[in-house]
Amino acid sequence: MNKLLLTTALAALISTGAMAQSTVVTTTGTGHAAAVQIEPEYRTKIRTYVTEHKVRPVQQKIVVGQPVPREVELEAVPADWGPSLTKYRYVYSGERVMLVDPGTRTVVQEID
């Protein structure tokens, strides 16, 4: 029995380490206010995309941790931002790109 537990724990540890090496985005915290950690090269790619595609900023004040008003259209995250981000939407507000959880419409991260 102990050998089975040890083998299971070792397998879980190995798989967790392998997954951590390939992760681009990690979330911390719980619930809809979880912070999203985005690596610097992806932040640059996102800012470049918004600039090159001339995404029109919204006029409403958008704040991390708060829901985006219903009248604000959420934009789909392009695939080249990374597969871990495609579950989110984004809003461009006042020279800031805000990552939004589409289920709750809550801003989870400002991409600076």
mmCIF file of N, CA and C in Angstrom:
data_model
loop_
_atom_site.group_PDB
_atom_site.id
_atom_site.type_symbol
_atom_site.label_atom_id
_atom_site.label_comp_id
_atom_site.label_asym_id
_atom_site.label_seq_id
_atom_site.Cartn_x
_atom_site.Cartn_y
_atom_site.Cartn_z
ATOM 1 N N MET A 1 0.825 -1.196 0.000
ATOM 2 C CA MET A 1 0.000 0.000 0.000
ATOM 3 C C MET A 1 0.871 1.264 0.000
ATOM 4 N N ASN A 2 1.925 1.269 0.868
ATOM 5 C CA ASN A 2 2.821 2.429 0.913
ATOM 6 C C ASN A 2 3.546 2.629 -0.405
ATOM 7 N N LYS A 3 3.880 1.542 -1.060
ATOM 8 C CA LYS A 3 4.569 1.635 -2.349
ATOM 9 C C LYS A 3 3.656 2.277 -3.393
ATOM 10 N N LEU A 4 2.366 1.937 -3.358
ATOM 11 C CA LEU A 4 1.392 2.515 -4.283
ATOM 12 C C LEU A 4 1.257 4.017 -4.046
ATOM 13 N N LEU A 5 1.178 4.418 -2.778
ATOM 14 C CA LEU A 5 1.071 5.843 -2.449
ATOM 15 C C LEU A 5 2.314 6.610 -2.887
ATOM 16 N N LEU A 6 3.471 6.021 -2.643
ATOM 17 C CA LEU A 6 4.722 6.659 -3.042
ATOM 18 C C LEU A 6 4.808 6.812 -4.554
ATOM 19 N N THR A 7 4.413 5.784 -5.283
ATOM 20 C CA THR A 7 4.425 5.829 -6.749
ATOM 21 C C THR A 7 3.463 6.889 -7.271
ATOM 22 N N THR A 8 2.275 6.950 -6.678
ATOM 23 C CA THR A 8 1.281 7.947 -7.093
ATOM 24 C C THR A 8 1.779 9.364 -6.824
ATOM 25 N N ALA A 9 2.358 9.581 -5.649
ATOM 26 C CA ALA A 9 2.876 10.905 -5.302
ATOM 27 C C ALA A 9 4.011 11.308 -6.231
ATOM 28 N N LEU A 10 4.891 10.370 -6.546
ATOM 29 C CA LEU A 10 6.002 10.653 -7.451
ATOM 30 C C LEU A 10 5.501 11.003 -8.849
ATOM 31 N N ALA A 11 4.505 10.263 -9.328
ATOM 32 C CA ALA A 11 3.931 10.545 -10.655
ATOM 33 C C ALA A 11 3.293 11.924 -10.686
ATOM 34 N N ALA A 12 2.591 12.296 -9.628
ATOM 35 C CA ALA A 12 1.969 13.621 -9.567
ATOM 36 C C ALA A 12 3.018 14.718 -9.554
ATOM 37 N N LEU A 13 4.093 14.512 -8.807
ATOM 38 C CA LEU A 13 5.167 15.502 -8.738
ATOM 39 C C LEU A 13 5.845 15.693 -10.084
ATOM 40 N N ILE A 14 6.102 14.601 -10.772
ATOM 41 C CA ILE A 14 6.744 14.673 -12.089
ATOM 42 C C ILE A 14 5.840 15.377 -13.088
ATOM 43 N N SER A 15 4.556 15.050 -13.111
ATOM 44 C CA SER A 15 3.650 15.673 -14.081
ATOM 45 C C SER A 15 3.457 17.145 -13.779
ATOM 46 N N THR A 16 3.449 17.528 -12.512
ATOM 47 C CA THR A 16 3.317 18.938 -12.149
ATOM 48 C C THR A 16 4.531 19.723 -12.619
ATOM 49 N N GLY A 17 5.721 19.175 -12.454
ATOM 50 C CA GLY A 17 6.937 19.845 -12.904
ATOM 51 C C GLY A 17 6.965 20.022 -14.399
ATOM 52 N N ALA A 18 6.533 19.026 -15.141
ATOM 53 C CA ALA A 18 6.506 19.113 -16.603
ATOM 54 C C ALA A 18 5.508 20.166 -17.061
ATOM 55 N N MET A 19 4.372 20.249 -16.402
ATOM 56 C CA MET A 19 3.365 21.236 -16.782
ATOM 57 C C MET A 19 3.852 22.639 -16.468
ATOM 58 N N ALA A 20 4.539 22.830 -15.360
ATOM 59 C CA ALA A 20 5.004 24.166 -14.978
ATOM 60 C C ALA A 20 5.995 24.718 -15.987
ATOM 61 N N GLN A 21 6.784 23.880 -16.630
ATOM 62 C CA GLN A 21 7.754 24.349 -17.597
ATOM 63 C C GLN A 21 7.097 24.886 -18.859
ATOM 64 N N SER A 22 5.918 24.396 -19.217
ATOM 65 C CA SER A 22 5.287 24.808 -20.455
ATOM 66 C C SER A 22 4.199 25.861 -20.246
ATOM 67 N N THR A 23 3.952 26.268 -19.009
ATOM 68 C CA THR A 23 2.887 27.211 -18.724
ATOM 69 C C THR A 23 3.326 28.632 -19.041
ATOM 70 N N VAL A 24 2.497 29.348 -19.768
ATOM 71 C CA VAL A 24 2.757 30.742 -20.087
ATOM 72 C C VAL A 24 1.979 31.636 -19.139
ATOM 73 N N VAL A 25 0.771 31.210 -18.792
ATOM 74 C CA VAL A 25 -0.101 31.998 -17.947
ATOM 75 C C VAL A 25 -0.464 31.176 -16.727
ATOM 76 N N THR A 26 -0.364 31.775 -15.557
ATOM 77 C CA THR A 26 -0.806 31.112 -14.344
ATOM 78 C C THR A 26 -1.768 32.042 -13.631
ATOM 79 N N THR A 27 -2.699 31.461 -12.916
ATOM 80 C CA THR A 27 -3.617 32.274 -12.133
ATOM 81 C C THR A 27 -3.326 32.030 -10.669
ATOM 82 N N THR A 28 -3.471 33.082 -9.889
ATOM 83 C CA THR A 28 -3.287 32.960 -8.456
ATOM 84 C C THR A 28 -4.530 33.479 -7.784
ATOM 85 N N GLY A 29 -4.826 32.953 -6.629
ATOM 86 C CA GLY A 29 -6.022 33.365 -5.915
ATOM 87 C C GLY A 29 -7.180 32.451 -6.254
ATOM 88 N N THR A 30 -8.343 32.823 -5.762
ATOM 89 C CA THR A 30 -9.528 32.015 -5.996
ATOM 90 C C THR A 30 -10.651 32.890 -6.504
ATOM 91 N N GLY A 31 -11.617 32.252 -7.133
ATOM 92 C CA GLY A 31 -12.788 32.974 -7.604
ATOM 93 C C GLY A 31 -12.498 33.870 -8.784
ATOM 94 N N HIS A 32 -13.418 34.817 -9.027
ATOM 95 C CA HIS A 32 -13.315 35.673 -10.207
ATOM 96 C C HIS A 32 -12.243 36.749 -10.083
ATOM 97 N N ALA A 33 -11.687 36.944 -8.898
ATOM 98 C CA ALA A 33 -10.679 37.992 -8.720
ATOM 99 C C ALA A 33 -9.256 37.447 -8.828
ATOM 100 N N ALA A 34 -9.100 36.257 -9.371
ATOM 101 C CA ALA A 34 -7.769 35.668 -9.491
ATOM 102 C C ALA A 34 -6.902 36.512 -10.412
ATOM 103 N N ALA A 35 -5.645 36.694 -10.024
ATOM 104 C CA ALA A 35 -4.707 37.464 -10.839
ATOM 105 C C ALA A 35 -4.081 36.548 -11.889
ATOM 106 N N VAL A 36 -3.920 37.062 -13.073
ATOM 107 C CA VAL A 36 -3.319 36.308 -14.160
ATOM 108 C C VAL A 36 -1.894 36.810 -14.338
ATOM 109 N N GLN A 37 -0.940 35.889 -14.349
ATOM 110 C CA GLN A 37 0.461 36.254 -14.539
ATOM 111 C C GLN A 37 0.832 35.980 -15.995
ATOM 112 N N ILE A 38 1.246 37.003 -16.709
ATOM 113 C CA ILE A 38 1.574 36.888 -18.126
ATOM 114 C C ILE A 38 3.051 37.231 -18.302
ATOM 115 N N GLU A 39 3.761 36.357 -18.976
ATOM 116 C CA GLU A 39 5.194 36.571 -19.172
ATOM 117 C C GLU A 39 5.442 37.795 -20.061
ATOM 118 N N PRO A 40 6.587 38.475 -19.855
ATOM 119 C CA PRO A 40 6.874 39.740 -20.551
ATOM 120 C C PRO A 40 6.761 39.682 -22.076
ATOM 121 N N GLU A 41 7.229 38.601 -22.709
ATOM 122 C CA GLU A 41 7.170 38.567 -24.173
ATOM 123 C C GLU A 41 5.732 38.536 -24.686
ATOM 124 N N TYR A 42 4.817 37.940 -23.897
ATOM 125 C CA TYR A 42 3.418 37.941 -24.301
ATOM 126 C C TYR A 42 2.784 39.300 -24.055
ATOM 127 N N ARG A 43 3.211 40.004 -23.011
ATOM 128 C CA ARG A 43 2.709 41.359 -22.771
ATOM 129 C C ARG A 43 3.086 42.264 -23.951
ATOM 130 N N THR A 44 4.313 42.134 -24.430
ATOM 131 C CA THR A 44 4.761 42.917 -25.586
ATOM 132 C C THR A 44 3.944 42.560 -26.820
ATOM 133 N N LYS A 45 3.705 41.293 -27.032
ATOM 134 C CA LYS A 45 2.922 40.843 -28.183
ATOM 135 C C LYS A 45 1.497 41.408 -28.132
ATOM 136 N N ILE A 46 0.909 41.452 -26.957
ATOM 137 C CA ILE A 46 -0.452 41.966 -26.789
ATOM 138 C C ILE A 46 -0.490 43.468 -27.082
ATOM 139 N N ARG A 47 0.442 44.228 -26.505
ATOM 140 C CA ARG A 47 0.469 45.675 -26.746
ATOM 141 C C ARG A 47 0.692 45.982 -28.227
ATOM 142 N N THR A 48 1.568 45.212 -28.879
ATOM 143 C CA THR A 48 1.825 45.388 -30.308
ATOM 144 C C THR A 48 0.563 45.115 -31.115
ATOM 145 N N TYR A 49 -0.156 44.058 -30.772
ATOM 146 C CA TYR A 49 -1.393 43.701 -31.485
ATOM 147 C C TYR A 49 -2.398 44.849 -31.402
ATOM 148 N N VAL A 50 -2.615 45.365 -30.199
ATOM 149 C CA VAL A 50 -3.602 46.428 -30.004
ATOM 150 C C VAL A 50 -3.208 47.674 -30.784
ATOM 151 N N THR A 51 -1.922 47.997 -30.797
ATOM 152 C CA THR A 51 -1.434 49.166 -31.529
ATOM 153 C C THR A 51 -1.560 48.974 -33.037
ATOM 154 N N GLU A 52 -1.099 47.830 -33.546
ATOM 155 C CA GLU A 52 -1.120 47.581 -34.990
ATOM 156 C C GLU A 52 -2.534 47.452 -35.549
ATOM 157 N N HIS A 53 -3.451 46.894 -34.767
ATOM 158 C CA HIS A 53 -4.825 46.704 -35.237
ATOM 159 C C HIS A 53 -5.721 47.894 -34.917
ATOM 160 N N LYS A 54 -5.115 48.927 -34.358
ATOM 161 C CA LYS A 54 -5.824 50.173 -34.049
ATOM 162 C C LYS A 54 -7.159 49.907 -33.344
ATOM 163 N N VAL A 55 -7.074 49.119 -32.270
ATOM 164 C CA VAL A 55 -8.260 48.799 -31.475
ATOM 165 C C VAL A 55 -8.752 50.082 -30.832
ATOM 166 N N ARG A 56 -10.026 50.366 -31.010
ATOM 167 C CA ARG A 56 -10.614 51.601 -30.493
ATOM 168 C C ARG A 56 -10.866 51.473 -28.988
ATOM 169 N N PRO A 57 -10.363 52.417 -28.196
ATOM 170 C CA PRO A 57 -10.580 52.332 -26.741
ATOM 171 C C PRO A 57 -12.028 52.646 -26.372
ATOM 172 N N VAL A 58 -12.481 52.042 -25.281
ATOM 173 C CA VAL A 58 -13.813 52.352 -24.763
ATOM 174 C C VAL A 58 -13.707 53.601 -23.907
ATOM 175 N N GLN A 59 -14.818 54.287 -23.708
ATOM 176 C CA GLN A 59 -14.814 55.540 -22.958
ATOM 177 C C GLN A 59 -15.054 55.343 -21.463
ATOM 178 N N GLN A 60 -15.637 54.222 -21.075
ATOM 179 C CA GLN A 60 -15.929 53.968 -19.672
ATOM 180 C C GLN A 60 -14.658 53.669 -18.885
ATOM 181 N N LYS A 61 -14.690 53.982 -17.590
ATOM 182 C CA LYS A 61 -13.563 53.658 -16.719
ATOM 183 C C LYS A 61 -13.635 52.169 -16.404
ATOM 184 N N ILE A 62 -12.547 51.454 -16.675
ATOM 185 C CA ILE A 62 -12.467 50.017 -16.454
ATOM 186 C C ILE A 62 -11.428 49.772 -15.362
ATOM 187 N N VAL A 63 -11.788 48.983 -14.339
ATOM 188 C CA VAL A 63 -10.934 48.790 -13.172
ATOM 189 C C VAL A 63 -10.744 47.299 -12.904
ATOM 190 N N VAL A 64 -9.516 46.900 -12.589
ATOM 191 C CA VAL A 64 -9.219 45.510 -12.249
ATOM 192 C C VAL A 64 -10.042 45.110 -11.022
ATOM 193 N N GLY A 65 -10.646 43.922 -11.102
ATOM 194 C CA GLY A 65 -11.452 43.401 -10.003
ATOM 195 C C GLY A 65 -12.913 43.789 -10.077
ATOM 196 N N GLN A 66 -13.254 44.701 -10.988
ATOM 197 C CA GLN A 66 -14.634 45.161 -11.128
ATOM 198 C C GLN A 66 -15.232 44.638 -12.436
ATOM 199 N N PRO A 67 -16.556 44.460 -12.483
ATOM 200 C CA PRO A 67 -17.172 44.021 -13.740
ATOM 201 C C PRO A 67 -17.182 45.139 -14.784
ATOM 202 N N VAL A 68 -17.071 44.734 -16.039
ATOM 203 C CA VAL A 68 -17.154 45.664 -17.154
ATOM 204 C C VAL A 68 -18.640 45.916 -17.433
ATOM 205 N N PRO A 69 -19.040 47.175 -17.627
ATOM 206 C CA PRO A 69 -20.454 47.459 -17.905
ATOM 207 C C PRO A 69 -20.979 46.663 -19.104
ATOM 208 N N ARG A 70 -22.243 46.274 -19.054
ATOM 209 C CA ARG A 70 -22.868 45.455 -20.106
ATOM 210 C C ARG A 70 -22.804 46.111 -21.483
ATOM 211 N N GLU A 71 -22.828 47.440 -21.535
ATOM 212 C CA GLU A 71 -22.825 48.118 -22.835
ATOM 213 C C GLU A 71 -21.459 48.095 -23.521
ATOM 214 N N VAL A 72 -20.410 47.690 -22.787
ATOM 215 C CA VAL A 72 -19.069 47.611 -23.355
ATOM 216 C C VAL A 72 -18.890 46.254 -24.033
ATOM 217 N N GLU A 73 -18.504 46.300 -25.303
ATOM 218 C CA GLU A 73 -18.284 45.059 -26.051
ATOM 219 C C GLU A 73 -16.919 44.473 -25.698
ATOM 220 N N LEU A 74 -16.911 43.186 -25.383
ATOM 221 C CA LEU A 74 -15.667 42.488 -25.085
ATOM 222 C C LEU A 74 -15.105 41.916 -26.372
ATOM 223 N N GLU A 75 -13.811 42.111 -26.590
ATOM 224 C CA GLU A 75 -13.143 41.626 -27.792
ATOM 225 C C GLU A 75 -12.578 40.230 -27.548
ATOM 226 N N ALA A 76 -12.609 39.379 -28.567
ATOM 227 C CA ALA A 76 -12.024 38.043 -28.468
ATOM 228 C C ALA A 76 -10.506 38.134 -28.430
ATOM 229 N N VAL A 77 -9.893 37.302 -27.633
ATOM 230 C CA VAL A 77 -8.431 37.251 -27.551
ATOM 231 C C VAL A 77 -7.905 36.453 -28.738
ATOM 232 N N PRO A 78 -7.002 37.029 -29.546
ATOM 233 C CA PRO A 78 -6.428 36.307 -30.690
ATOM 234 C C PRO A 78 -5.608 35.097 -30.230
ATOM 235 N N ALA A 79 -5.569 34.065 -31.038
ATOM 236 C CA ALA A 79 -4.848 32.834 -30.712
ATOM 237 C C ALA A 79 -3.357 33.072 -30.479
ATOM 238 N N ASP A 80 -2.759 34.056 -31.172
ATOM 239 C CA ASP A 80 -1.317 34.264 -31.019
ATOM 240 C C ASP A 80 -0.939 34.920 -29.688
ATOM 241 N N TRP A 81 -1.912 35.258 -28.853
ATOM 242 C CA TRP A 81 -1.617 35.737 -27.508
ATOM 243 C C TRP A 81 -1.281 34.567 -26.592
ATOM 244 N N GLY A 82 -1.483 33.360 -27.076
ATOM 245 C CA GLY A 82 -1.185 32.168 -26.284
ATOM 246 C C GLY A 82 -2.455 31.409 -25.936
ATOM 247 N N PRO A 83 -2.389 30.083 -25.968
ATOM 248 C CA PRO A 83 -3.577 29.258 -25.737
ATOM 249 C C PRO A 83 -4.184 29.422 -24.348
ATOM 250 N N SER A 84 -3.401 29.806 -23.366
ATOM 251 C CA SER A 84 -3.934 29.973 -22.015
ATOM 252 C C SER A 84 -4.781 31.231 -21.869
ATOM 253 N N LEU A 85 -4.650 32.164 -22.799
ATOM 254 C CA LEU A 85 -5.414 33.409 -22.719
ATOM 255 C C LEU A 85 -6.695 33.387 -23.534
ATOM 256 N N THR A 86 -6.862 32.422 -24.423
ATOM 257 C CA THR A 86 -8.024 32.448 -25.318
ATOM 258 C C THR A 86 -9.350 32.266 -24.599
ATOM 259 N N LYS A 87 -9.327 31.821 -23.352
ATOM 260 C CA LYS A 87 -10.581 31.695 -22.598
ATOM 261 C C LYS A 87 -11.069 33.067 -22.112
ATOM 262 N N TYR A 88 -10.208 34.086 -22.187
ATOM 263 C CA TYR A 88 -10.559 35.432 -21.758
ATOM 264 C C TYR A 88 -11.003 36.299 -22.934
ATOM 265 N N ARG A 89 -11.502 37.474 -22.629
ATOM 266 C CA ARG A 89 -11.787 38.529 -23.599
ATOM 267 C C ARG A 89 -10.971 39.734 -23.131
ATOM 268 N N TYR A 90 -10.963 40.786 -23.948
ATOM 269 C CA TYR A 90 -10.226 41.971 -23.524
ATOM 270 C C TYR A 90 -10.969 43.236 -23.900
ATOM 271 N N VAL A 91 -10.580 44.309 -23.221
ATOM 272 C CA VAL A 91 -11.109 45.648 -23.470
ATOM 273 C C VAL A 91 -9.909 46.576 -23.505
ATOM 274 N N TYR A 92 -9.916 47.518 -24.432
ATOM 275 C CA TYR A 92 -8.863 48.529 -24.514
ATOM 276 C C TYR A 92 -9.458 49.809 -23.946
ATOM 277 N N SER A 93 -8.878 50.296 -22.850
ATOM 278 C CA SER A 93 -9.449 51.442 -22.150
ATOM 279 C C SER A 93 -8.350 52.393 -21.711
ATOM 280 N N GLY A 94 -8.370 53.597 -22.225
ATOM 281 C CA GLY A 94 -7.432 54.625 -21.782
ATOM 282 C C GLY A 94 -5.979 54.210 -21.880
ATOM 283 N N GLU A 95 -5.579 53.672 -23.033
ATOM 284 C CA GLU A 95 -4.206 53.224 -23.268
ATOM 285 C C GLU A 95 -3.841 51.978 -22.465
ATOM 286 N N ARG A 96 -4.840 51.287 -21.926
ATOM 287 C CA ARG A 96 -4.596 50.076 -21.155
ATOM 288 C C ARG A 96 -5.389 48.916 -21.747
ATOM 289 N N VAL A 97 -4.769 47.754 -21.777
ATOM 290 C CA VAL A 97 -5.454 46.546 -22.213
ATOM 291 C C VAL A 97 -5.868 45.805 -20.953
ATOM 292 N N MET A 98 -7.160 45.521 -20.842
ATOM 293 C CA MET A 98 -7.695 44.856 -19.657
ATOM 294 C C MET A 98 -8.208 43.479 -20.051
ATOM 295 N N LEU A 99 -7.722 42.441 -19.370
ATOM 296 C CA LEU A 99 -8.134 41.067 -19.613
ATOM 297 C C LEU A 99 -9.377 40.797 -18.768
ATOM 298 N N VAL A 100 -10.421 40.234 -19.419
ATOM 299 C CA VAL A 100 -11.724 40.089 -18.774
ATOM 300 C C VAL A 100 -12.178 38.631 -18.792
ATOM 301 N N ASP A 101 -12.708 38.162 -17.660
ATOM 302 C CA ASP A 101 -13.352 36.850 -17.590
ATOM 303 C C ASP A 101 -14.731 37.013 -18.226
ATOM 304 N N PRO A 102 -15.005 36.342 -19.358
ATOM 305 C CA PRO A 102 -16.272 36.577 -20.051
ATOM 306 C C PRO A 102 -17.488 36.067 -19.287
ATOM 307 N N GLY A 103 -17.312 35.089 -18.416
ATOM 308 C CA GLY A 103 -18.439 34.555 -17.657
ATOM 309 C C GLY A 103 -18.986 35.540 -16.643
ATOM 310 N N THR A 104 -18.090 36.264 -15.998
ATOM 311 C CA THR A 104 -18.495 37.219 -14.967
ATOM 312 C C THR A 104 -18.339 38.670 -15.424
ATOM 313 N N ARG A 105 -17.651 38.868 -16.559
ATOM 314 C CA ARG A 105 -17.324 40.186 -17.092
ATOM 315 C C ARG A 105 -16.415 40.966 -16.142
ATOM 316 N N THR A 106 -15.712 40.259 -15.260
ATOM 317 C CA THR A 106 -14.813 40.890 -14.291
ATOM 318 C C THR A 106 -13.425 41.026 -14.889
ATOM 319 N N VAL A 107 -12.817 42.193 -14.704
ATOM 320 C CA VAL A 107 -11.451 42.432 -15.165
ATOM 321 C C VAL A 107 -10.499 41.678 -14.240
ATOM 322 N N VAL A 108 -9.696 40.782 -14.825
ATOM 323 C CA VAL A 108 -8.784 39.974 -14.019
ATOM 324 C C VAL A 108 -7.345 40.475 -14.070
ATOM 325 N N GLN A 109 -7.003 41.272 -15.097
ATOM 326 C CA GLN A 109 -5.614 41.724 -15.207
ATOM 327 C C GLN A 109 -5.504 42.919 -16.141
ATOM 328 N N GLU A 110 -4.683 43.878 -15.735
ATOM 329 C CA GLU A 110 -4.302 44.972 -16.640
ATOM 330 C C GLU A 110 -2.993 44.556 -17.269
ATOM 331 N N ILE A 111 -2.924 44.645 -18.589
ATOM 332 C CA ILE A 111 -1.705 44.273 -19.302
ATOM 333 C C ILE A 111 -0.952 45.553 -19.599
ATOM 334 N N ASP A 112 0.155 45.734 -18.877
ATOM 335 C CA ASP A 112 0.932 46.969 -19.028
ATOM 336 C C ASP A 112 2.112 46.782 -19.927
#
